[in-house]
Structure formats: C-alpha cells, structure tokens
XYZ file of C-alpha atoms in Angstrom:
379
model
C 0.423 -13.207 2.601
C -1.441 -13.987 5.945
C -4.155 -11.439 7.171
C -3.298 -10.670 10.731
C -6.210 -8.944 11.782
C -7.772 -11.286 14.465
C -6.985 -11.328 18.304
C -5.355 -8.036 19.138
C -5.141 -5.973 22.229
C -5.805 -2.275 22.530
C -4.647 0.408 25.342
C -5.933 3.671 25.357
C -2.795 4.791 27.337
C 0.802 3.523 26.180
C 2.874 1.956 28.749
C 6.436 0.477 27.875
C 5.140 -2.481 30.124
C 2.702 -2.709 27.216
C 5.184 -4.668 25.044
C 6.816 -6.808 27.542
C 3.286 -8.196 27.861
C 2.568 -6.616 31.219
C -1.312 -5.717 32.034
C -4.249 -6.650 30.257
C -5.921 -4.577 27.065
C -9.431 -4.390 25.106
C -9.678 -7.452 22.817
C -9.925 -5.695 19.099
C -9.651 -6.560 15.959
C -8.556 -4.563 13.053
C -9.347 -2.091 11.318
C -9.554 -0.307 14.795
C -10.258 3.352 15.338
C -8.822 3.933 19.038
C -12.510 5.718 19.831
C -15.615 6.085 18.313
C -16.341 9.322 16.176
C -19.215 10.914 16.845
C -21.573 11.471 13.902
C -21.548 14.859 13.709
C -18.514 17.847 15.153
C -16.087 15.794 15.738
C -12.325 17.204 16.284
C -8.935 16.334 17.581
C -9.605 15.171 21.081
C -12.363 12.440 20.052
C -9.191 10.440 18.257
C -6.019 12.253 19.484
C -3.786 9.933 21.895
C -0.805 7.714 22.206
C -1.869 4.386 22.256
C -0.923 0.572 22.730
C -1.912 -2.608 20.366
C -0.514 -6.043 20.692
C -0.523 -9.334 19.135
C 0.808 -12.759 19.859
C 1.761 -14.939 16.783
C 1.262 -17.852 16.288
C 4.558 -18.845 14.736
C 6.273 -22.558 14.781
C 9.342 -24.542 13.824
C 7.948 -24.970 10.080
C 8.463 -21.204 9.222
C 12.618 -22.216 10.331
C 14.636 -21.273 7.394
C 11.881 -18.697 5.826
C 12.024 -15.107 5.558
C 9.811 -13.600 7.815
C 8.213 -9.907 7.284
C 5.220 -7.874 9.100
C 3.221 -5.545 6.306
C 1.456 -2.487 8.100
C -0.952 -1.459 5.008
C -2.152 2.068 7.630
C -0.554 3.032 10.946
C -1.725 6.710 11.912
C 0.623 8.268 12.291
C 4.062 7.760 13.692
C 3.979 3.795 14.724
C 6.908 2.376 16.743
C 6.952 -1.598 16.307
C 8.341 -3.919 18.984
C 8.745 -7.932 18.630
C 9.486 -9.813 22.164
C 10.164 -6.431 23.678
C 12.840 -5.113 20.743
C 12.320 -1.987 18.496
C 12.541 -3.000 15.046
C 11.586 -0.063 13.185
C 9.815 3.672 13.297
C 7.382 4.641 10.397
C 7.066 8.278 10.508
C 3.305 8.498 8.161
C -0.101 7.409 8.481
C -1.153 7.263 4.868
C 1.593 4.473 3.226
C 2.610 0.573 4.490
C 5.757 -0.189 5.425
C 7.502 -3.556 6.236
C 9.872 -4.917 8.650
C 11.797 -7.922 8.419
C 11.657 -10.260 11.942
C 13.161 -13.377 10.849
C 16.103 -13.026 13.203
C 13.699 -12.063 16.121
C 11.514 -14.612 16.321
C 11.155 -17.461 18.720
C 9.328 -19.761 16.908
C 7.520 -20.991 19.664
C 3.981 -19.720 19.235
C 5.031 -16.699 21.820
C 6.284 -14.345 19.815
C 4.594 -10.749 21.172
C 4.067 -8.203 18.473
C 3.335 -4.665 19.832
C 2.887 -1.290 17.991
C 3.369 2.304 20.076
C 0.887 4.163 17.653
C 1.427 8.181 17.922
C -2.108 9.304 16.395
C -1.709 12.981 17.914
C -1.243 15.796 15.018
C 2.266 15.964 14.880
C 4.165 19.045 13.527
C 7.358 16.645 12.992
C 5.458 15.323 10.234
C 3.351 15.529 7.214
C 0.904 16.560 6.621
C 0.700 18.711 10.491
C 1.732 22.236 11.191
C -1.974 23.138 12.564
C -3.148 24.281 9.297
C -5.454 21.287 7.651
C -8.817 21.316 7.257
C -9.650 17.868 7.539
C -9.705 15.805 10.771
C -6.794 13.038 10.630
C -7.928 10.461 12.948
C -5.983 7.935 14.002
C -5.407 3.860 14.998
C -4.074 0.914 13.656
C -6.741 1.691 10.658
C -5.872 -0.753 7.697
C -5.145 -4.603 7.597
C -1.750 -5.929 8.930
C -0.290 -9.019 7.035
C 2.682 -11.613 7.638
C 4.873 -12.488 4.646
C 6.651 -15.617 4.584
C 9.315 -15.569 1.926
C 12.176 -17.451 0.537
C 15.895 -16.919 1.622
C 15.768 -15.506 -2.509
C 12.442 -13.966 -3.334
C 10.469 -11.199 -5.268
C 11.065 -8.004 -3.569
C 8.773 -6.131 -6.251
C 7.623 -5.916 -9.525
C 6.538 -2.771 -11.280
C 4.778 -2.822 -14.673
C 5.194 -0.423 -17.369
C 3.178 -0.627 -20.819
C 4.754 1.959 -22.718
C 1.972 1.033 -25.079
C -0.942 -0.848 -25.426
C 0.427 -4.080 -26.672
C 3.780 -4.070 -24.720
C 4.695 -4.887 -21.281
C 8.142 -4.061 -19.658
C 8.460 -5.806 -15.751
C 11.141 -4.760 -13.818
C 11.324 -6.787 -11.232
C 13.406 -6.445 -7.667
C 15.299 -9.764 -6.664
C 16.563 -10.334 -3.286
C 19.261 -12.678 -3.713
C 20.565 -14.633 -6.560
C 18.002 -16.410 -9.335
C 18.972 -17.884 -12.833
C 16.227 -17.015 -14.310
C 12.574 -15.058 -14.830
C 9.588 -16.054 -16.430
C 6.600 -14.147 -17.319
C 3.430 -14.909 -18.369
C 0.408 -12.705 -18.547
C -3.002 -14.316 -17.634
C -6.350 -12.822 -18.435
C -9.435 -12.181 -16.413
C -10.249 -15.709 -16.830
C -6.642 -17.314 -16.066
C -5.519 -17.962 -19.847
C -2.045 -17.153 -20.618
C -2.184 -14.759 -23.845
C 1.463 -14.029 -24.136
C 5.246 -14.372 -22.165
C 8.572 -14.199 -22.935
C 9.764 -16.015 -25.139
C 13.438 -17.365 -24.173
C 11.971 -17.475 -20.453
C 14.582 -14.969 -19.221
C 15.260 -11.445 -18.736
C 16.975 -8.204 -21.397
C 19.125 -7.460 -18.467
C 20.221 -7.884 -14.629
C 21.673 -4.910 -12.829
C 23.322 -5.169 -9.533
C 21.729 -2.779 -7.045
C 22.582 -2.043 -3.532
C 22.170 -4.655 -0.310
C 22.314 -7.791 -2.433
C 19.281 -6.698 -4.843
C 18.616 -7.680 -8.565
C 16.966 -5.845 -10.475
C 15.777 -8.000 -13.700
C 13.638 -6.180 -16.724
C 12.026 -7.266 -19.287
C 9.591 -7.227 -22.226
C 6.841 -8.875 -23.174
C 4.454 -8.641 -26.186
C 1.123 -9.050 -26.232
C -0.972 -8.309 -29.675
C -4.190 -9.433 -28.577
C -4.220 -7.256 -25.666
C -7.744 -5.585 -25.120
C -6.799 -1.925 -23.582
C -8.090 -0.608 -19.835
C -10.805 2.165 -20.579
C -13.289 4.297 -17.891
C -15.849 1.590 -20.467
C -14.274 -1.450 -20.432
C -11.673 -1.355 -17.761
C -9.963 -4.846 -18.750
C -7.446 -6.099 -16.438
C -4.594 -8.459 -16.608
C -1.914 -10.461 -14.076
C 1.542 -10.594 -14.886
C 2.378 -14.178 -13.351
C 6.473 -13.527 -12.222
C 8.230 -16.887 -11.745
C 11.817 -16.952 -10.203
C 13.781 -20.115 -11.036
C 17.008 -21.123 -9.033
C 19.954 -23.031 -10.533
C 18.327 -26.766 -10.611
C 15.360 -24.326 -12.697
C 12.712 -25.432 -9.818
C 10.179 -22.384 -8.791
C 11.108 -20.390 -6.365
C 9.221 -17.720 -6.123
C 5.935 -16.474 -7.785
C 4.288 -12.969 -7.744
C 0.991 -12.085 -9.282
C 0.698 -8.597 -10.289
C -2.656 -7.398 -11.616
C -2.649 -3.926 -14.306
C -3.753 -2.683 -17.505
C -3.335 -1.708 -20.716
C -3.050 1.853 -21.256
C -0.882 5.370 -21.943
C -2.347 8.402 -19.998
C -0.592 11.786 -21.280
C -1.812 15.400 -20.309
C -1.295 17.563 -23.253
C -2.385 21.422 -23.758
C -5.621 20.643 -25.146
C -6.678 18.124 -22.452
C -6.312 14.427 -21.063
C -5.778 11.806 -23.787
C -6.081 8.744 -22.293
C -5.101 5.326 -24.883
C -4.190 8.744 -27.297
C -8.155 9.735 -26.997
C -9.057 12.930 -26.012
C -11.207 11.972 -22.275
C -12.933 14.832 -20.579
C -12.451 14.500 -17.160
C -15.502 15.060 -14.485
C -14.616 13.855 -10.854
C -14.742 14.997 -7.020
C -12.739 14.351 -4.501
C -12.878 11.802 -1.646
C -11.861 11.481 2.066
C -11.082 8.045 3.728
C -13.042 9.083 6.985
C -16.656 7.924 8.361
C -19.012 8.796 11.215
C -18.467 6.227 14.174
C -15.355 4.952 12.414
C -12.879 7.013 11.566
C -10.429 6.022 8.965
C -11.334 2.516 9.817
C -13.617 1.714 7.397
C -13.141 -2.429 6.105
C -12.792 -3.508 2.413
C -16.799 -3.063 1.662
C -16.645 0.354 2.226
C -13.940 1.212 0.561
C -15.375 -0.662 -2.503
C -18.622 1.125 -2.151
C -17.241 4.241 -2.238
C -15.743 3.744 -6.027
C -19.154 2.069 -7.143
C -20.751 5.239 -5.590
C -18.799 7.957 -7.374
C -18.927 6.003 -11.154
C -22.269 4.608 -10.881
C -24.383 6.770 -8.795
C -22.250 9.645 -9.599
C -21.218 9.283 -13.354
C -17.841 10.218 -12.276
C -14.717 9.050 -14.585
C -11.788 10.288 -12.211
C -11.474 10.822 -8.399
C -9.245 12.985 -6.826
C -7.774 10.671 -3.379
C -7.721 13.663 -1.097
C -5.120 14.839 0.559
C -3.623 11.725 0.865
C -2.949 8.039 -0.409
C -6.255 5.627 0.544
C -6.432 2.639 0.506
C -5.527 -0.349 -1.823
C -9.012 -1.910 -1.719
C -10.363 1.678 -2.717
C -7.688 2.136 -5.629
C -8.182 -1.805 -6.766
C -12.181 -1.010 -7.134
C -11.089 2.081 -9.166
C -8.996 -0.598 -11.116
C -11.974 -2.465 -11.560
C -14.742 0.174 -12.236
C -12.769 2.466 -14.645
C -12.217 5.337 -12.687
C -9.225 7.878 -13.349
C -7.171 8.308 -9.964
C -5.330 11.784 -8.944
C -3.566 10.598 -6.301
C -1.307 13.007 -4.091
C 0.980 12.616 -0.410
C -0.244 13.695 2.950
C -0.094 17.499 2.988
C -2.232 20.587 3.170
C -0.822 24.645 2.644
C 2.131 24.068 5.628
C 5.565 23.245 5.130
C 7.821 22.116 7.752
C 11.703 22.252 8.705
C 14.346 20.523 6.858
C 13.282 16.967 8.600
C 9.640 17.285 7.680
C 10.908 18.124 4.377
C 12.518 14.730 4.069
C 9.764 13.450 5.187
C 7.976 14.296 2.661
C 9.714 12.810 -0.428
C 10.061 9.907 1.646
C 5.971 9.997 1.037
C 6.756 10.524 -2.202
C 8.913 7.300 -2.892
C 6.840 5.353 -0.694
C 3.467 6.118 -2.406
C 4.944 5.685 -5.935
C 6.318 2.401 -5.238
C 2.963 0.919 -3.676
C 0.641 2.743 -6.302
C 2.291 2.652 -9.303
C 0.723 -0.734 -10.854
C -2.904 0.389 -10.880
C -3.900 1.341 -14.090
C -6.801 3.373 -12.630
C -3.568 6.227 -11.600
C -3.022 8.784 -13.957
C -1.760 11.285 -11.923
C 0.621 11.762 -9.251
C 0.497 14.836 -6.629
C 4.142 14.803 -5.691
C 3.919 18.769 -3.720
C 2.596 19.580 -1.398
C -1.114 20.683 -1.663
C-alpha cells in the first residue's frame, strides 16, 4: 500500500464548497490534530469541531484496469468521504479503519479530489458518547491514510489461527475467482521453514458478494513459540495463483506461535501458568492529541516492558493503534484490548453501533499474537 500522508488541506470550518475544491485551506500533513492541546486542562472545546481535509491524487492511466481502495487507519469520529465531489461512504467510529473502494470514481487524470467531512464533536449517536467518559476524545484525521491498488481478483484478508504451537490454519478471503493458494511461512530472517504441501487449500466456501473463502493448514515442527521472553515472530507469505498458475496476488501476514487460555487458577499462556502485571494506556499527548506518529507509539510499548517491567497492557477504552499493537508484537507484551465505550449505553442505533466496533476491531486485530484478550462490552 501507498502512504498518503503528504500534501493535504485542512479547514477549521466545513463548507460543502470544501469538496468541490472551492477556497483555499492550511497545508497539513497527517497525523493532524485539528488544534493544538494545551499541556495541561484541556477539554472539549480545545478539539471539538466539524472540520474539512482534502487531498488531490495523483492518479494516472497506469492504475486503468486495477482495483482502487482508500484505507483510513483513524478518522475521529464520524468521517464522511467524498471523491470529485461524490459521497462514497460514512464511518460512524474514531477508533477502527475502514476502506472504500473508488475504482469506478476516478478520473485518472492526476485530478482526482479526495475530501473527508470529519465530525470530531462528542456525539451521543455514537460510541463511546452519552456525556459520561472520563477521558478527553480528541479528534482529526489522527492516523495514516493509505491507497491500495489491487487486482480485479485479490486477497481480501487473511486471518491466522495456531490452534497450537506447531500448526497454522489461514483462512483466507478471496475476491474473485483463483485456482489455487500457496503458503509459505518465512522466519525473522526470510527462510521458508514450512508450507503446504500440495500448494492448495482443505476447502473453498462460497460466501456472499463474489467472496472465497479458502482455509488451510500448515505444519511447522521447528516452530520456536511467541513468549513475553522471546517474542519470536513469523510471516505467512499468501500467494494466489490464477488459471495459467502465474501470481496474482501476494499478502504477507506477520504472527506468532502461541495458545492463550484463562482458566480458574490464572492466565496460562503456551499452557504455562503467566502472572500478569500491566497498566493501562491512553493514545492521547500534550500538544498533540491523538496524533501522535509511529515513534511514539513505539515508545510507548518499550516504555511500559522495559522501563516498566510490564508483561500485559490494557489498550484503554479503545482500539490504538497498529504501530502500538505491532511493538507489543515485537516486545512481548500481553494486549487487553476492548471497543470504544465507557459506563453509557445508547438507543437501539448506538447499540448497533457498537457490535459493528466489535466486528471491525476483531477483524483488524486478530493476527497479533501480542492479543490475548478481547473487551467485546461495553466498559
């Protein structure tokens, strides 16, 4: 994927005029926090606002034929996103990404305007708002945006289960129609130490809008397992093969070895008995915001296992970012990771809502081996 976080325009004031291209904005780049937080007492009205951000890409002739998406990895909190003056989509939470698919709205031209309506006032429609939290939510376009340029039949996801700690079953989301999947899993140095062996998959099931879903298992005996020690890490390598067998599609999905199982005697983690000592952590900063950039996210994890001698962190109240989770990954630090909520519960729709966080967070968390547990009510 492309990192699209150069050469953007900000508004403090949201204008439909915005998106059509109309008046000028602040030039930004992201990860943008629509005002700077003061050090100390800050509240609502030094980030509440309905704001503006806009974008033009840089898209040509050569991406004819490809599937075009735009990934939004932190939008907070309800964003509205416009190409060439069209509403593609809504995305109703601050703390997940969502995609949308723009491949029949672009021009191709190197003109194509990308604008976002960004609703970073507290809500009650939503989750985690009903005026009860008691943390600060600020807002912004607050985590990277990417473009993904995909195949007409392409990798829609993979998720990675290792049921135990020489196994791997993929199941793996196809868009389209492939003949077959390879996997191979690659270690921290790039050396394949196992893959399937007739290249293929145990079964195909037909899911809904023209979607694939392929799974399969793979055995690896040599597999070293991820500990809070020796966190060892792996990459499944996905290869999707059309009917000539050429490549057409390859997905790299990083993960680890390792069973996690609460019992009523404790946490066994690998089927060890592991005490768990952690705190929990907030994605916000002085000045900043919620946009804090990949360093700081990293420095928080090395900060709570090595400064700290924490083994688990608890992502409070909310799902943080990827470069946070992927340094947990890294570190060997337990994650208790929950949706965007705090004491309130809404109306039916907010409701919804809610398990939509649910889905969404599973699906974009669930290969990290760091996660152990899931907060799936709200708090």
């Amino acid at each position: 994927m492309k990192k699209l976080c150069n050469d953007w325009e900000f508004t403090p004031i949201w204008t439909n005029g915005f998106r059509l291209g109309e008046g000028e904005g602040e030039p930004i780049r992201l990860p943008h926090s629509p005002r700077q937080i003061p050090q100390h007492c800050a509240g609502p009205e030094d980030y509440e606002g309905i704001y503006g951000y806009r974008k033009t890409l840089a898209l040509d002739e050569t991406l004819r034929g490809k599937r075009l998406f735009l990934q939004f990895d932190g939008a907070a909190h309800i964003a509205t996103v416009y190409l060439n003056g069209k509403d593609l989509c809504t995305h109703r939470t601050g703390y997940t990404a969502f995609r949308t698919e723009i491949t029949d709205h672009v021009r191709l031209d190197g003109t194509d305007l990308l604008a976002v309506r960004l609703d970073s006032t507290e809500n009650p429609e939503i989750p985690p708002f009903g005026y009860v939290i008691d943390y600060l939510t600020y807002g912004g376009l607050y985590r990277d945006v990417w473009l993904d340029v995909r195949n007409e039949v392409c990798i829609a996801n993979v998720f990675v289960e290792t049921p135990n700690l020489h196994t791997v079953r993929a199941q793996v989301t196809v868009s389209g129609k492939a003949t077959m999947i390879r996997h191979r899993i690659l270690n921290a140095a790039g050396e394949c130490v196992a893959q399937n062996a007739d290249a293929n998959s145990d079964s195909v099931q037909k899911a809904p809008e023209n979607l694939f879903v392929w799974t399969t298992t793979v055995h690896a005996p040599d597999a070293l397992p991820w500990t809070c020690e020796e966190p060892n890490l792996y990459t499944l390598e996905t290869t999707l093969y059309d009917a000539d067998m050429q490549p057409i599609d390859v997905v790299l999905t990083r993960f680890g070895f390792r069973t996690a199982a609460f019992k009523k005697d404790g946490f066994y983690l690998n089927g060890e008995r592991t005490f768990l000592r952690g705190l929990d952590r907030h994605q916000a900063y002085p000045y900043l915001g919620y946009a804090a950039p990949k360093s700081l996210q990293r420095e928080d994890a090395r900060i709570l296992k090595e400064e700290l001698c924490c083994n688990a962190v608890r992502t409070s109240h909310y799902p943080q970012s990827q470069y946070f989770i992927d340094a947990c990954d890294e570190l060997g630090l337990l994650v208790f990771t929950e949706i965007p909520g705090w004491q309130h519960i809404g109306d039916e729709n907010w409701q919804k809502q809610a398990i939509d966080n649910v889905r969404e967070m599973v699906i974009q968390y669930r290969n990290h081996p760091s996660i152990v547990l899931w907060g799936v009510r709200i708090n």
